[in-house]
Short mmCIF file of C-alpha atoms in Angstrom, two decimals:
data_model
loop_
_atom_site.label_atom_id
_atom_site.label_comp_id
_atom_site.label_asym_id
_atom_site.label_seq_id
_atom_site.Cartn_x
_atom_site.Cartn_y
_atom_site.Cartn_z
CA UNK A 24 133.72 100.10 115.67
CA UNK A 25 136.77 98.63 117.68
CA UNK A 26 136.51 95.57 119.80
CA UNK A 27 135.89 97.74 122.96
CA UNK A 28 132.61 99.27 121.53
CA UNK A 29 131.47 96.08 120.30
CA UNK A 30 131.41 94.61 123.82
CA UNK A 31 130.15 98.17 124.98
CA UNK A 32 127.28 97.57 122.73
CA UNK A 33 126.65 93.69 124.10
CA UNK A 34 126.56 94.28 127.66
CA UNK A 35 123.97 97.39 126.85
CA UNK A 36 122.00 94.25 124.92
CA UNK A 37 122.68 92.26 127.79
CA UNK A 38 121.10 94.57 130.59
CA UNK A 39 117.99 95.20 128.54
CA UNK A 40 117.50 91.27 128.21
CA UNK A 41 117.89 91.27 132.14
CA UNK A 42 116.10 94.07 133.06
CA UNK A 43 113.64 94.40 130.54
CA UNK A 44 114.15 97.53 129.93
CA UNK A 45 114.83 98.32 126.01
CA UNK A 46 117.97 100.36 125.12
CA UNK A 47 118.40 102.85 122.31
CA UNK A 48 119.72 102.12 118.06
CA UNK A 49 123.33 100.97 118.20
CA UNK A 50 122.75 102.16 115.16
CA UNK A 51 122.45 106.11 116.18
CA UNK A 52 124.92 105.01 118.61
CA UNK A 53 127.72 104.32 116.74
CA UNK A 54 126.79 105.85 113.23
CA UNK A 55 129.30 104.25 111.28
CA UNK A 56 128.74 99.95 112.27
CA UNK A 57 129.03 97.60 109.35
CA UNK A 58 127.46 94.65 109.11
CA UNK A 59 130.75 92.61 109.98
CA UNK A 60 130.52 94.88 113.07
CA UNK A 61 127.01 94.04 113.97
CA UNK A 62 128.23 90.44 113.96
CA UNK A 63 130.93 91.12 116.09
CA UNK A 64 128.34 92.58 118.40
CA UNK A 65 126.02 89.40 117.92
CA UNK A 66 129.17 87.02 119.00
CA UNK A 67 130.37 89.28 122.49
CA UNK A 68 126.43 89.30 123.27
CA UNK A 69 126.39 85.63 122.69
CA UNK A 70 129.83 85.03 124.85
CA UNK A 71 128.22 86.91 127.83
CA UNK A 72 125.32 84.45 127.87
CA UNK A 73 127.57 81.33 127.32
CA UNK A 74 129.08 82.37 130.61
CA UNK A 75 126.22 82.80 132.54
CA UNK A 76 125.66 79.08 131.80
CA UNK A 77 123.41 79.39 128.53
CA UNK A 78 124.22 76.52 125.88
CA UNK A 79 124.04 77.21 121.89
CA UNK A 80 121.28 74.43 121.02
CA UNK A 81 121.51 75.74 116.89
CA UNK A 82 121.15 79.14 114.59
CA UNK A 83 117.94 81.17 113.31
CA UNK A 84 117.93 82.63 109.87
CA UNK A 85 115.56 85.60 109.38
CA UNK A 86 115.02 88.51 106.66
CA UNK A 87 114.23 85.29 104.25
CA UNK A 88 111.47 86.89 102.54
CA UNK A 89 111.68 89.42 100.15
CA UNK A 90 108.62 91.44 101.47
CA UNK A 91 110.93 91.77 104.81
CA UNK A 92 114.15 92.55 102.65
CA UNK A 93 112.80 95.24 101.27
CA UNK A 94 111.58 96.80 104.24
CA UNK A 95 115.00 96.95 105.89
CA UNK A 96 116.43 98.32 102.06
CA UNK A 97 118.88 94.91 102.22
CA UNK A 98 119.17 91.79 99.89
CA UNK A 99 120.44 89.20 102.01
CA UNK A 100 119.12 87.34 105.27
CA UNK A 101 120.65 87.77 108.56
CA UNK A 102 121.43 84.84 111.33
CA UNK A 103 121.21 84.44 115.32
CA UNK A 104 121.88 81.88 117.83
CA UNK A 105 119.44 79.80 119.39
CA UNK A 106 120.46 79.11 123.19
CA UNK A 107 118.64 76.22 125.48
CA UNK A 108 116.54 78.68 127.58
CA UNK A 109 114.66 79.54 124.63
CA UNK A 110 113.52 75.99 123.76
CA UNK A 111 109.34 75.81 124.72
CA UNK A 112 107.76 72.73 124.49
CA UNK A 113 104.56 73.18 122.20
CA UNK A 114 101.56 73.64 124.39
CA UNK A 115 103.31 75.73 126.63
CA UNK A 116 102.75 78.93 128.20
CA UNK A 117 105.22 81.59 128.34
CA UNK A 118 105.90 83.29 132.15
CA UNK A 119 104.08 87.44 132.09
CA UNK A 120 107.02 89.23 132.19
CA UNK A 121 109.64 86.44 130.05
CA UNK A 122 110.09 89.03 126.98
CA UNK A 123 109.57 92.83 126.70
CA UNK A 124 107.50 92.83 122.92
CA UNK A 125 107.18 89.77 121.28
CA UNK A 126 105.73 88.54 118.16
CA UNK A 127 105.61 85.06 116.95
CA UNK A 128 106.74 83.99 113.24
CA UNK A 129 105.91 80.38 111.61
CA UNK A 130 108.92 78.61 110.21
CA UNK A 131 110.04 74.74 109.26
CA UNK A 132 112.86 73.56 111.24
CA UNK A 133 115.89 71.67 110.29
CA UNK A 134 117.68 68.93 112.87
CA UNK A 135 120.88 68.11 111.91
CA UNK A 136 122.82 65.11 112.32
CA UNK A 137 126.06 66.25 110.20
CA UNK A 138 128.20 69.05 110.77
CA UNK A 139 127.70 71.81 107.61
CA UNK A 140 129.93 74.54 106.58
CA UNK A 141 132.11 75.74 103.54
CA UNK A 142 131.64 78.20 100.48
CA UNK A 143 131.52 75.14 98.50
CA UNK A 144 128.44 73.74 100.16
CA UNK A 145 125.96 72.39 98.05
CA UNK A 146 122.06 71.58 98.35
CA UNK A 147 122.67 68.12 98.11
CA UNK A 148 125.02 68.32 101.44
CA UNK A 149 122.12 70.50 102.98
CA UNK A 150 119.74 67.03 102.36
CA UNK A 151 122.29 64.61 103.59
CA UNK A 152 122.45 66.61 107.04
CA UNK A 153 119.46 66.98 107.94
CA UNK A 154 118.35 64.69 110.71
CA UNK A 155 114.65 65.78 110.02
CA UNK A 156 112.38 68.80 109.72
CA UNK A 157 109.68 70.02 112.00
CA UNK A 158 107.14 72.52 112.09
CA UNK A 159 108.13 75.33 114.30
CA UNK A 160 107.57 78.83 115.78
CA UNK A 161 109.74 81.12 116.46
CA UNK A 162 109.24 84.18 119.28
CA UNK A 163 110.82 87.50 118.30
CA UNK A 164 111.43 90.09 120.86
CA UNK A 165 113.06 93.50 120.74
CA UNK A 166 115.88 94.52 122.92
CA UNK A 167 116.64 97.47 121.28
CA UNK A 168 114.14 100.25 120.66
CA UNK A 169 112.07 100.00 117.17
CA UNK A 170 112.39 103.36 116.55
CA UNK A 171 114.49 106.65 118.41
CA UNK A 172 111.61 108.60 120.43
CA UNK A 173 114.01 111.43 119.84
CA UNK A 174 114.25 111.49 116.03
CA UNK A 175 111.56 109.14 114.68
CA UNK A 176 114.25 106.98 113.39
CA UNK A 177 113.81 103.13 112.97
CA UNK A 178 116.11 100.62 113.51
CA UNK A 179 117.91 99.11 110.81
CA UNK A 180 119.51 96.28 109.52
CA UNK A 181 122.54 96.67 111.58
CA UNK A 182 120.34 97.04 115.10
CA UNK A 183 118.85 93.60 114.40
CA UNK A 184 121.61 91.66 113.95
CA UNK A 185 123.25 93.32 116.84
CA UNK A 186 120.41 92.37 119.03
CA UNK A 187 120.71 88.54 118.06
CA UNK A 188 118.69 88.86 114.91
CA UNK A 189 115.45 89.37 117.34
CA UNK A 190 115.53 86.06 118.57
CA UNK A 191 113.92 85.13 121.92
CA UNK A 192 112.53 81.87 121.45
CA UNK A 193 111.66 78.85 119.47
CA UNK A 194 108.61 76.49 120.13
CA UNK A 195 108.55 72.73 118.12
CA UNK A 196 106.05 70.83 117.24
CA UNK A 197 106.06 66.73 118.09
CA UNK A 198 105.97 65.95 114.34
CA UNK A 199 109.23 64.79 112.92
CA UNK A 200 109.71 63.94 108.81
CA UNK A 201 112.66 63.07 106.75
CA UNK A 202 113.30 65.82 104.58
CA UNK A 203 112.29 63.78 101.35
CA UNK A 204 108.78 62.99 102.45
CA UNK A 205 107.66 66.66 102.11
CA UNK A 206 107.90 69.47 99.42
CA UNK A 207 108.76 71.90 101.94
CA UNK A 208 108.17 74.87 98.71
CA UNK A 209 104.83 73.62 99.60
CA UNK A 210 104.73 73.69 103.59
CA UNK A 211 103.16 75.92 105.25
CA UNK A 212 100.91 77.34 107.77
CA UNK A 213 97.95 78.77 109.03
CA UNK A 214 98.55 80.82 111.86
CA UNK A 215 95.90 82.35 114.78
CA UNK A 216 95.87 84.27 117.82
CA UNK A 217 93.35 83.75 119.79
CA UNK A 218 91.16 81.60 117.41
CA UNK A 219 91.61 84.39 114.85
CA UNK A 220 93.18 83.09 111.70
CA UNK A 221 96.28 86.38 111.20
CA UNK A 222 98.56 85.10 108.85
CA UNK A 223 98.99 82.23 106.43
CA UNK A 224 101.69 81.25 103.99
CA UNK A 225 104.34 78.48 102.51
CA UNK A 226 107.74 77.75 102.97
CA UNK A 227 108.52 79.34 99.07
CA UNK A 228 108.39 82.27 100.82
CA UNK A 229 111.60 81.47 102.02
CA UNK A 230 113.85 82.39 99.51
CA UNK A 231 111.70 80.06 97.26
CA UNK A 232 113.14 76.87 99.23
CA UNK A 233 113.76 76.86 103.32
CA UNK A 234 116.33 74.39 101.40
CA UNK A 235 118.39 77.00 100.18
CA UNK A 236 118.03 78.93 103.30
CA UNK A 237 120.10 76.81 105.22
CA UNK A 238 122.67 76.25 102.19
CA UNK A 239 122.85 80.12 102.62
CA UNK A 240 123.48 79.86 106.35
CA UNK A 241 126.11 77.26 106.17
CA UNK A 242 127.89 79.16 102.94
CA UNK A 243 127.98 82.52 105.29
CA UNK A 244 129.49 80.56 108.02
CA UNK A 245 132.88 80.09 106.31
CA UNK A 246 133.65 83.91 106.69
CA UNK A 247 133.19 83.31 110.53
CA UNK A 248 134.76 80.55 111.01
CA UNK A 249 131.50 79.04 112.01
CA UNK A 250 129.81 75.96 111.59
CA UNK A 251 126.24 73.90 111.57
CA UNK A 252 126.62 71.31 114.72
CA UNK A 253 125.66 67.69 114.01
CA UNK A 254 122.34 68.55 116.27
CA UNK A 255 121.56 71.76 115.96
CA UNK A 256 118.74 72.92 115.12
CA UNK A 257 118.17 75.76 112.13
CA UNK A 258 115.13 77.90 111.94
CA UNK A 259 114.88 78.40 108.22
CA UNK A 260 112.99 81.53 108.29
CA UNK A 261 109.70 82.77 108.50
CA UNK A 262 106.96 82.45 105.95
CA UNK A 263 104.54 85.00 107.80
CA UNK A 264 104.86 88.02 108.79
CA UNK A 265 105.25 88.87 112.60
CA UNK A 266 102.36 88.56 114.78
CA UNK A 267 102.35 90.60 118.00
CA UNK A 268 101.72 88.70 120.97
CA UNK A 269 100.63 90.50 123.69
CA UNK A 270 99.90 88.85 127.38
CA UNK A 271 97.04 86.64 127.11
CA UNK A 272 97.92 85.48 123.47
CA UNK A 273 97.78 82.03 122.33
CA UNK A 274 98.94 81.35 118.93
CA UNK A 275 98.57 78.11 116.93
CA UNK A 276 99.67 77.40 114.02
CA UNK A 277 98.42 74.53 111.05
CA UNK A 278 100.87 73.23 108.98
CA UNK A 279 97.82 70.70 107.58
CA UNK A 280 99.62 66.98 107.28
CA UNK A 281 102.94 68.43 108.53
CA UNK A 282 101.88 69.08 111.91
CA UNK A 283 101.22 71.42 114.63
CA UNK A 284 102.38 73.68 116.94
CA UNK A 285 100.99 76.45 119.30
CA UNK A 286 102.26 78.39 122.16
CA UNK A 287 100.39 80.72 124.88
CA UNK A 288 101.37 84.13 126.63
CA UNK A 289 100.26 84.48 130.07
#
């Protein structure tokens, strides 16, 4: 793709945000987009809501698990941006009308207090970082078609990252713990809609460590010439799978001692 076509592509992302109207695969689109192309993509989308006044509050890391990995035929996670208007408080209920489809995915949350970045970062520079972890959801919505009405085809890896990674939102829970005061392999959550238990699951679903998930994420970064922000915050990735949310939803999840967190969809 040249730098034209990649902004082409982010202002077609940008309308379907606006209007809520979903636009077709980038993917089908442009036929031959890499994954450094997607990227590109992810950063002019990202640029156009910096200027409408939008502030970059952190990153999301998805594709963790390897249930999800091999569903999109790749073997590495992706990353988005998290911008303020996403931030819900926990208890909250979402506006009718906010996103086009979301779904809802249970993850633990880093807050940093140190800059991270470098090929040489380690997991012990991943613990000194962190500010704290929390229990966390994050909303996925879909600004690009799931699948081509035309041809049957789904998107694909290259869609998603185009389209932000599928991030909309991110809800926190009040809970706030040092990162040596949990096993976070053993965190996790179970998650219901509507009083209906859907999903449960731990954070070693995330690449066996949400630990190493971030590592990844800052290790990645150095190809960008990107960085983790002393304050950001990192979703690690989720442990569930997605949970559709349509209006009238309200989904809590349990992360037992850890904490809480829930979130409702008018």
């Amino acid at each position: 793709m040249t730098p034209d076509q990649h902004t082409e592509a982010a202002e077609s992302l940008f309308r379907a945000e606006e209007t809520g109207q979903q636009c077709g695969l980038l993917s089908l689109q442009y036929p031959g987009m890499t994954l450094d192309d997607a990227y590109a993509v992810q950063k002019a989308l990202v640029s156009l809501k910096l200027a409408s006044g939008r502030q970059k509050i952190g990153w999301k890391i998805g594709l963790t698990s390897r249930a999800m990995q091999d569903a999109l035929k790749i073997d590495t996670p992706d990353s988005g941006v998290l911008l303020d208007d996403m931030l819900f408080e926990s208890g909250a209920t979402v506006p009718a009308g906010r996103f086009i489809q979301p779904r809802i995915e249970a993850e633990i949350a880093f807050v940093m207090k140190a800059p991270l970045a470098g090929e040489d970062c380690t997991r012990a520079d991943v613990l000194m970082a962190t500010d704290y972890v929390a229990p966390s959801l994050e909303i996925l919505d879909t600004r690009i078609q799931r699948a081509d009405a035309a041809t049957g085809q789904a998107r694909i890896i290259t869609d998603t990252i185009s389209d932000n990674a599928a991030n909309a939102g991110i809800v926190l829970g009040a809970e706030r713990h040092s990162i040596d005061t949990h096993d976070l392999r053993w965190t996790g959550a179970i998650v219901s809609r509507n009083d209906t238990v859907e999903e449960t699951g731990l954070g070693a679903g995330v690449l066996n460590d949400p630990v190493t998930s971030v590592l990844w994420l800052a290790q990645r970064m150095a190809s960008y010439g990107q960085q983790i922000e002393a304050g950001d915050i990192v979703l690690s990735g989720s442990f569930i799978r997605p949970i559709e949310c349509p209006s009238g939803s309200k989904i809590t999840a349990d992360f037992g001692p850890f904490g809480s967190v829930d979130i409702s969809f008018a």
